[in-house]
Short mmCIF file of C-alpha atoms in Angstrom, two decimals:
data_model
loop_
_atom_site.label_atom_id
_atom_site.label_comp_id
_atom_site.label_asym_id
_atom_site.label_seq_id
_atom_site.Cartn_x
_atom_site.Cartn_y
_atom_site.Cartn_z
CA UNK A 1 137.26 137.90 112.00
CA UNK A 2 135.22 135.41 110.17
CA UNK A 3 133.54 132.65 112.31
CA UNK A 4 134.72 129.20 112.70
CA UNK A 5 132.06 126.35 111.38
CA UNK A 6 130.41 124.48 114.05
CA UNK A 7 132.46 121.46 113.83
CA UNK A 8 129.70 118.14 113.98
CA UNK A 9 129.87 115.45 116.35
CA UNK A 10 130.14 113.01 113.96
CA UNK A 11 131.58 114.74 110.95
CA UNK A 12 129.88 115.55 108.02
CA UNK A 13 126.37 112.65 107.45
CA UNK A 14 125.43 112.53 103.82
CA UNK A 15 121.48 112.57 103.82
CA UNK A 16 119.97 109.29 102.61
CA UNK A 17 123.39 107.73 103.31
CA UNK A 18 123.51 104.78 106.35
CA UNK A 19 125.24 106.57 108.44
CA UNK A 20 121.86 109.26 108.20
CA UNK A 21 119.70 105.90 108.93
CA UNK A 22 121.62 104.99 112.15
CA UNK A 23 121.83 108.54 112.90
CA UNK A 24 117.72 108.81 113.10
CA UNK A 25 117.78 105.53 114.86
CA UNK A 26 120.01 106.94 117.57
CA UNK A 27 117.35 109.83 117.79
CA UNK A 28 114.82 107.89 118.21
CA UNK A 29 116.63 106.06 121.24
CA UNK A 30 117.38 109.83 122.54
CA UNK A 31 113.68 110.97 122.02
CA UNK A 32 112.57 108.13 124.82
CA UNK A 33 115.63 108.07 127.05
CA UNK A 34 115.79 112.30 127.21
CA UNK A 35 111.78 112.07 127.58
CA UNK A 36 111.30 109.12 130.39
CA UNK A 37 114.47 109.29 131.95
CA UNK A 38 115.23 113.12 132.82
CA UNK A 39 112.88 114.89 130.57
CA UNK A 40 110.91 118.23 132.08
CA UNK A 41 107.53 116.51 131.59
CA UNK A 42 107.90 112.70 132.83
CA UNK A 43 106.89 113.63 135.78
CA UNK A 44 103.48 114.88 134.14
CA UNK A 45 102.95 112.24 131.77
CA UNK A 46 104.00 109.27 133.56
CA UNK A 47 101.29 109.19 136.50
CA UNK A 48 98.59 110.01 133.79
CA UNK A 49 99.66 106.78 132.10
CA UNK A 50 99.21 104.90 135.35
CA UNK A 51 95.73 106.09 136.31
CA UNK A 52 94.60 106.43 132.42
CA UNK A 53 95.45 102.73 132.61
CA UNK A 54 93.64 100.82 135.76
CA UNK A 55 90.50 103.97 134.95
CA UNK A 56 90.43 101.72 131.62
CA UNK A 57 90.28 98.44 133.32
CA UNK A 58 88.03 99.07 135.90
CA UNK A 59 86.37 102.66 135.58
CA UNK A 60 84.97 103.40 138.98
CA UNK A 61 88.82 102.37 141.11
CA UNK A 62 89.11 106.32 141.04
CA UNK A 63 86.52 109.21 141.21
CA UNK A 64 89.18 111.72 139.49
CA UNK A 65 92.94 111.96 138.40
CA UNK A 66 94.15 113.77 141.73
CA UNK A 67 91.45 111.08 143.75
CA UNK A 68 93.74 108.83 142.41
CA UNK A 69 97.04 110.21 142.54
CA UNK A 70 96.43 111.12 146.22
CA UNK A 71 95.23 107.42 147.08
CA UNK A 72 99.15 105.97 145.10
CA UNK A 73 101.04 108.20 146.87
CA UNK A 74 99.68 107.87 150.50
CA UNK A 75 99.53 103.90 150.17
CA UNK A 76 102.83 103.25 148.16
CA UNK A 77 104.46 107.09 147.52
CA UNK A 78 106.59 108.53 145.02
CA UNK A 79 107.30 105.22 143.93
CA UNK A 80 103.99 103.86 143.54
CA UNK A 81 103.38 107.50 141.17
CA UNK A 82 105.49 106.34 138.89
CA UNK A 83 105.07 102.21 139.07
CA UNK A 84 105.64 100.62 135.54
CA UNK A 85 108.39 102.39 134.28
CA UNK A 86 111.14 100.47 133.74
CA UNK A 87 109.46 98.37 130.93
CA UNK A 88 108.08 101.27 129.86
CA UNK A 89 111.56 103.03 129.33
CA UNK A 90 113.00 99.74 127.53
CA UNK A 91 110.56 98.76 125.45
CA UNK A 92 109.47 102.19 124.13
CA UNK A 93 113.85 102.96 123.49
CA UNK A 94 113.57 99.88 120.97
CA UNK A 95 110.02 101.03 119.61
CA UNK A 96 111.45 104.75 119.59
CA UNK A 97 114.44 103.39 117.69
CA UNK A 98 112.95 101.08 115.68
CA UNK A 99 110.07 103.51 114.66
CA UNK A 100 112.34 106.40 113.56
CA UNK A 101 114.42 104.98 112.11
CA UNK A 102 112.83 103.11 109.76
CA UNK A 103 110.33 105.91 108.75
CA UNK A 104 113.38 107.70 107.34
CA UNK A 105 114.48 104.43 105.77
CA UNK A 106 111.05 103.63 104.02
CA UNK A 107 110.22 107.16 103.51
CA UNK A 108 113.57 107.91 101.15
CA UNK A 109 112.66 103.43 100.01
CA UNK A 110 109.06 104.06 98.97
CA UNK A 111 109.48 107.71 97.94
CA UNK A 112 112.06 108.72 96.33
CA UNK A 113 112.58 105.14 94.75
CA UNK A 114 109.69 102.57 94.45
CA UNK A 115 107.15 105.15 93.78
CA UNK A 116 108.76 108.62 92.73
CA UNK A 117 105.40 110.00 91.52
CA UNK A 118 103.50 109.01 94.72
CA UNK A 119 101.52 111.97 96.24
CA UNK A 120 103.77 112.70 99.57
CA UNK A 121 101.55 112.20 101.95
CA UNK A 122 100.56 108.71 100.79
CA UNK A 123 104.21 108.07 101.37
CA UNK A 124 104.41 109.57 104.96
CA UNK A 125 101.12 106.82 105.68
CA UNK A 126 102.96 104.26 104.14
CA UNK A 127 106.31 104.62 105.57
CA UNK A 128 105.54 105.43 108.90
CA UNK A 129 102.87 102.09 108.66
CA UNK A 130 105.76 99.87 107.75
CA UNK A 131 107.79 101.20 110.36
CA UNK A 132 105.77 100.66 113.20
CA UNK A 133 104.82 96.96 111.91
CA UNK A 134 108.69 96.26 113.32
CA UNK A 135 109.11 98.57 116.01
CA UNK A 136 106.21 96.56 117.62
CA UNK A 137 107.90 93.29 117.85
CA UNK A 138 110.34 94.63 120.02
CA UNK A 139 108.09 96.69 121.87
CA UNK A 140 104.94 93.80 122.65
CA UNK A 141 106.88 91.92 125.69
CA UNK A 142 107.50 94.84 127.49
CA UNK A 143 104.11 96.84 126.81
CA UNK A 144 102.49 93.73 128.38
CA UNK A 145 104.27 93.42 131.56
CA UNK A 146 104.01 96.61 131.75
CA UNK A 147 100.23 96.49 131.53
CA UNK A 148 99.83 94.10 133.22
CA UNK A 149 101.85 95.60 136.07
CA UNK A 150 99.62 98.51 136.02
CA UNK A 151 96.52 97.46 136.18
CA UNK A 152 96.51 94.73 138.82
CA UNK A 153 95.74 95.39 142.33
CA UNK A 154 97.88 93.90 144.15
CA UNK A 155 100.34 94.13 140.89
CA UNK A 156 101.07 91.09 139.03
CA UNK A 157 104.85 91.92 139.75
CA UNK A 158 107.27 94.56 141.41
CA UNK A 159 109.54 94.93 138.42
CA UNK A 160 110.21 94.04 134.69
CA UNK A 161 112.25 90.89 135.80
CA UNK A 162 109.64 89.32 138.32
CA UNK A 163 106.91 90.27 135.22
CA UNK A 164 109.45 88.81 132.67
CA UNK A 165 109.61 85.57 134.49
CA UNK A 166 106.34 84.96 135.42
CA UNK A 167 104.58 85.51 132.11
CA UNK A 168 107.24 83.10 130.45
CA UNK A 169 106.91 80.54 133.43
CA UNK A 170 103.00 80.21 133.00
CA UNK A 171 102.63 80.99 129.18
CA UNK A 172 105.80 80.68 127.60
CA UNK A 173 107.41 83.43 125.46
CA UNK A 174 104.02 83.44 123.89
CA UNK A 175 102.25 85.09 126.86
CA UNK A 176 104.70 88.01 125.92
CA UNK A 177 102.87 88.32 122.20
CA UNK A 178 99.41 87.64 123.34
CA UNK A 179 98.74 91.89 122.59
CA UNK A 180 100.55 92.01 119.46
CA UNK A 181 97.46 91.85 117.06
CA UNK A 182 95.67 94.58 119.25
CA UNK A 183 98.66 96.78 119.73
CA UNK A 184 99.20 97.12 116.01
CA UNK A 185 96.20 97.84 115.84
CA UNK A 186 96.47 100.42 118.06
CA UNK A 187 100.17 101.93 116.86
CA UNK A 188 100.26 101.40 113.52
CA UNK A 189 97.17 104.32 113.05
CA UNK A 190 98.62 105.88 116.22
CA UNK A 191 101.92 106.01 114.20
CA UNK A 192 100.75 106.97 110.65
CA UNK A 193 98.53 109.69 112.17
CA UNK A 194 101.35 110.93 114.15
CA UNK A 195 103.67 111.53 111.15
CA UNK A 196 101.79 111.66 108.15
CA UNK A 197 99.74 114.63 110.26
CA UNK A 198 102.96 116.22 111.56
CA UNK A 199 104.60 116.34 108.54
CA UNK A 200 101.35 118.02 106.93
CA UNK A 201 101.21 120.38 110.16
CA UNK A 202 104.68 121.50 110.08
CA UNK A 203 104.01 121.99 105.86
CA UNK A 204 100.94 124.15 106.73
CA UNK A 205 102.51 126.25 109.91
CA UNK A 206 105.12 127.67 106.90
CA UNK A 207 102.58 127.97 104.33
CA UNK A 208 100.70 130.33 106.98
CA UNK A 209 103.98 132.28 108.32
CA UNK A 210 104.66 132.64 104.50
CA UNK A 211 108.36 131.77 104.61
CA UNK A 212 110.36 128.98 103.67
CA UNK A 213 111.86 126.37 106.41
CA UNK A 214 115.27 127.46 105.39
CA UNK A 215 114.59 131.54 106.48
CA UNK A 216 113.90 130.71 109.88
CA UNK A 217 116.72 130.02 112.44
CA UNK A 218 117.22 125.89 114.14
CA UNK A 219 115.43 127.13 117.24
CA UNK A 220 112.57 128.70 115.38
CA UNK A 221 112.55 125.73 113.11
CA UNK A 222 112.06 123.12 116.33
CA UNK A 223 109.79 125.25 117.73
CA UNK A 224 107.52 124.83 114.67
CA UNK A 225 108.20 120.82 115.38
CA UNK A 226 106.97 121.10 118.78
CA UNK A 227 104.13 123.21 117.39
CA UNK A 228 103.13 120.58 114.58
CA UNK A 229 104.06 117.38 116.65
CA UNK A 230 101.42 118.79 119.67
CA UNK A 231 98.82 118.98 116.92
CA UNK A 232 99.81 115.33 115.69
CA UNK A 233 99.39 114.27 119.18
CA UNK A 234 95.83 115.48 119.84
CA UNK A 235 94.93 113.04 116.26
CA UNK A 236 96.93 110.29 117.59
CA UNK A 237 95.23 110.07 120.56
CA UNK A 238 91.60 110.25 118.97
CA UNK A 239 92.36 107.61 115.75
CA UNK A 240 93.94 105.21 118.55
CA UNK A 241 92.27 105.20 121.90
CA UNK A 242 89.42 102.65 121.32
CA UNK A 243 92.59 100.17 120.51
CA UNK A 244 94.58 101.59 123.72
CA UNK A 245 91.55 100.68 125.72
CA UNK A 246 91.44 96.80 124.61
CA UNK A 247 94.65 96.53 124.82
CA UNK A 248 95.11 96.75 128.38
CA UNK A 249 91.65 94.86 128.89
CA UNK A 250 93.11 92.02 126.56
CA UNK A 251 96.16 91.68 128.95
CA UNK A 252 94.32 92.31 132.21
CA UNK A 253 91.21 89.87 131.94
CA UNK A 254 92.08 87.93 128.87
CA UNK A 255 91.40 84.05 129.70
CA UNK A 256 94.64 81.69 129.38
CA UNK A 257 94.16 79.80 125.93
CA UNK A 258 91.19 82.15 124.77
CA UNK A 259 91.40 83.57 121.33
CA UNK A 260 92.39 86.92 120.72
CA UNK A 261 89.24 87.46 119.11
CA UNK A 262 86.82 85.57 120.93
CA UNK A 263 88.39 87.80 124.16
CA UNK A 264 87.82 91.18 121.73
CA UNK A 265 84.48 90.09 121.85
CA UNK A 266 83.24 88.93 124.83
CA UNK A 267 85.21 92.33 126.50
CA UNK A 268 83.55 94.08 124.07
CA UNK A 269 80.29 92.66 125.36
CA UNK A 270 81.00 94.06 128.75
CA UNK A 271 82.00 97.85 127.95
CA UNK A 272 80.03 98.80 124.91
CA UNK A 273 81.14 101.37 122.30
CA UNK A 274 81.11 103.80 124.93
CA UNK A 275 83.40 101.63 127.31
CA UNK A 276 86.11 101.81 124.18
CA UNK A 277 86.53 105.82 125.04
CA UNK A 278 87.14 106.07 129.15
CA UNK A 279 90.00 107.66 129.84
CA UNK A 280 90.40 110.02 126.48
CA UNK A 281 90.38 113.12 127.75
CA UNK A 282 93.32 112.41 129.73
CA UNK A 283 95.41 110.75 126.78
CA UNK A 284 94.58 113.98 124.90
CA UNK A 285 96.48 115.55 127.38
CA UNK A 286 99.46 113.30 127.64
CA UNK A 287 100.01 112.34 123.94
CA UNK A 288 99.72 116.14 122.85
CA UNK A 289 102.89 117.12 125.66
CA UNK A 290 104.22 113.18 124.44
CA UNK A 291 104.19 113.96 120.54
CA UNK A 292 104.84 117.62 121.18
CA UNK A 293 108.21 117.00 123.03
CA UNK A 294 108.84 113.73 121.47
CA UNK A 295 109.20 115.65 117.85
CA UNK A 296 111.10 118.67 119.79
CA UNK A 297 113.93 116.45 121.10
CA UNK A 298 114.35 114.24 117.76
CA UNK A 299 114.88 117.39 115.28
CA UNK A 300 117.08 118.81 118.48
CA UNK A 301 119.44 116.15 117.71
CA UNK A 302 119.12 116.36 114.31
CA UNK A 303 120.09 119.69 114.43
CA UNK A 304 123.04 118.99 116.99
CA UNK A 305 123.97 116.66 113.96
CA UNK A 306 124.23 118.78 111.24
CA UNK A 307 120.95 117.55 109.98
CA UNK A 308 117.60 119.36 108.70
CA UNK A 309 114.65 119.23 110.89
CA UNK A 310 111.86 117.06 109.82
CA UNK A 311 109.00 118.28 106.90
CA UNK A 312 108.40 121.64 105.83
CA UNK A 313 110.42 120.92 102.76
#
């Protein structure tokens, strides 16, 4: 008896077409809401972004990662483990959708029309650069309550609203943008390294298996994703963390009405070159399993879609 065809949640999606576009959108969203909300390795990654934080700020509040998980959980417990997540979880699902979505966009805009004879990876730098340029704008409010949640002791506020409204009550909705400058700089290499080096990674994994994408089955094909997106992770983390670092200093100790810059540099003043690197062994760790997973869930759903994973093409 011949086999029926899967039938597709959404019916057939023409690639290139805008119903592909929304489709990688609404992966993106799924990438952080599967991840923060009930994925297997929140539980992981979310206290390392807590202590990788204040360990930034102030280097000597913790002697180690388990000194410092043991000291949250016996003053404020589980909760305290996981404190900062609930700007975390909105901002990054407009980032996540924002940032995917628009890679596909300007990836299929800058190569396959604007520049046809472009060398490939040029276009994975420059796509996934002018994707990230948006995604931040929706992301900055949230990223600084969040920091600034995180690295106060006592915290600045108990949730998103309480941050929300006392940023915009004592520095208007600028306040909220104050770590916009800083956190492009931080993402938009974080981001170009993170695709431009997957999609090179996942290219080289079936150069050195010596097969093409399309002889390998959709599990074997995400498992190469997770493969190539851990590898993009352990670059992301290096290119970005001397950004990372000054951008939670920025929103933790910058003066109100100081430049951006002149805060850079009188922070930079106080924690040297070497200051710009605490905490990267630890961010290592959690944006290898982030990038890793992160890539694994978004060509999951691609493939739940109908739709080819991403690179090895």
């Amino acid at each position: 008896m011949a086999s029926k065809e899967r039938q597709l949640p959404f019916g057939r999606i023409e690639p290139n077409s805008a119903k592909y576009f929304l489709s990688c959108t609404l992966g993106g969203i799924v990438v952080v809401f599967t991840f923060e909300a009930c994925g297997p390795t929140h539980t992981a990654v979310t206290p390392l972004d807590l202590v990788k934080c204040r360990r930034q700020v102030d280097p000597s509040i913790y002697t180690s990662n388990l000194s410092a998980w043991r000291q949250i959980y016996s003053k404020e417990g589980l909760r305290g483990v996981f404190f900062g997540w609930s700007p975390t979880f909105i901002g990054y699902s407009f980032q996540g959708a924002g940032k995917y979505g628009l890679y596909e966009y300007f990836k299929y805009l800058y190569g396959d029309h604007m520049f046809p004879n472009m060398n490939r990876t040029v276009v994975f730098l420059g796509a996934s650069a002018s994707a990230e340029f948006f995604a931040d704008m929706a992301l900055c409010p949230f990223e600084a309550i969040k920091v600034r949640m995180q690295t106060t002791l006592p915290p600045y506020a108990h949730s998103l609203r309480e941050g929300w409204s006392k940023v915009v009550a004592k520095e208007g909705f600028g306040g909220l943008y104050k770590g916009l400058y800083p956190l492009w700089a931080r993402q938009i290499p974080y981001t170009m390294t993170k695709f431009a080096t997957f999609e090179e990674s996942v290219n080289m994994i079936y150069r050195t298996l010596g097969k093409p994408k399309e002889s390998f089955n959709t599990v074997q094909q995400t498992g190469v994703s997770f493969l190539g997106g851990y590898i993009a992770g352990v670059f992301c983390a290096i290119v970005s963390h001397p950004a990372d670092v000054m951008v939670s200093k920025l929103n933790a100790d910058r003066n109100a009405g100081e430049p951006a810059m002149a805060a850079v540099s009188r922070i930079y003043g106080k924690i040297g070159f070497s200051g710009l690197w605490n905490g990267l062994p630890v961010r290592i760790v959690m944006l290898g399993t982030l990038t890793g997973f992160q890539w694994l869930i978004y060509d999951s759903f691609k493939v739940f879609l109908g739709l080819p994973t991403t690179g090895g093409h």
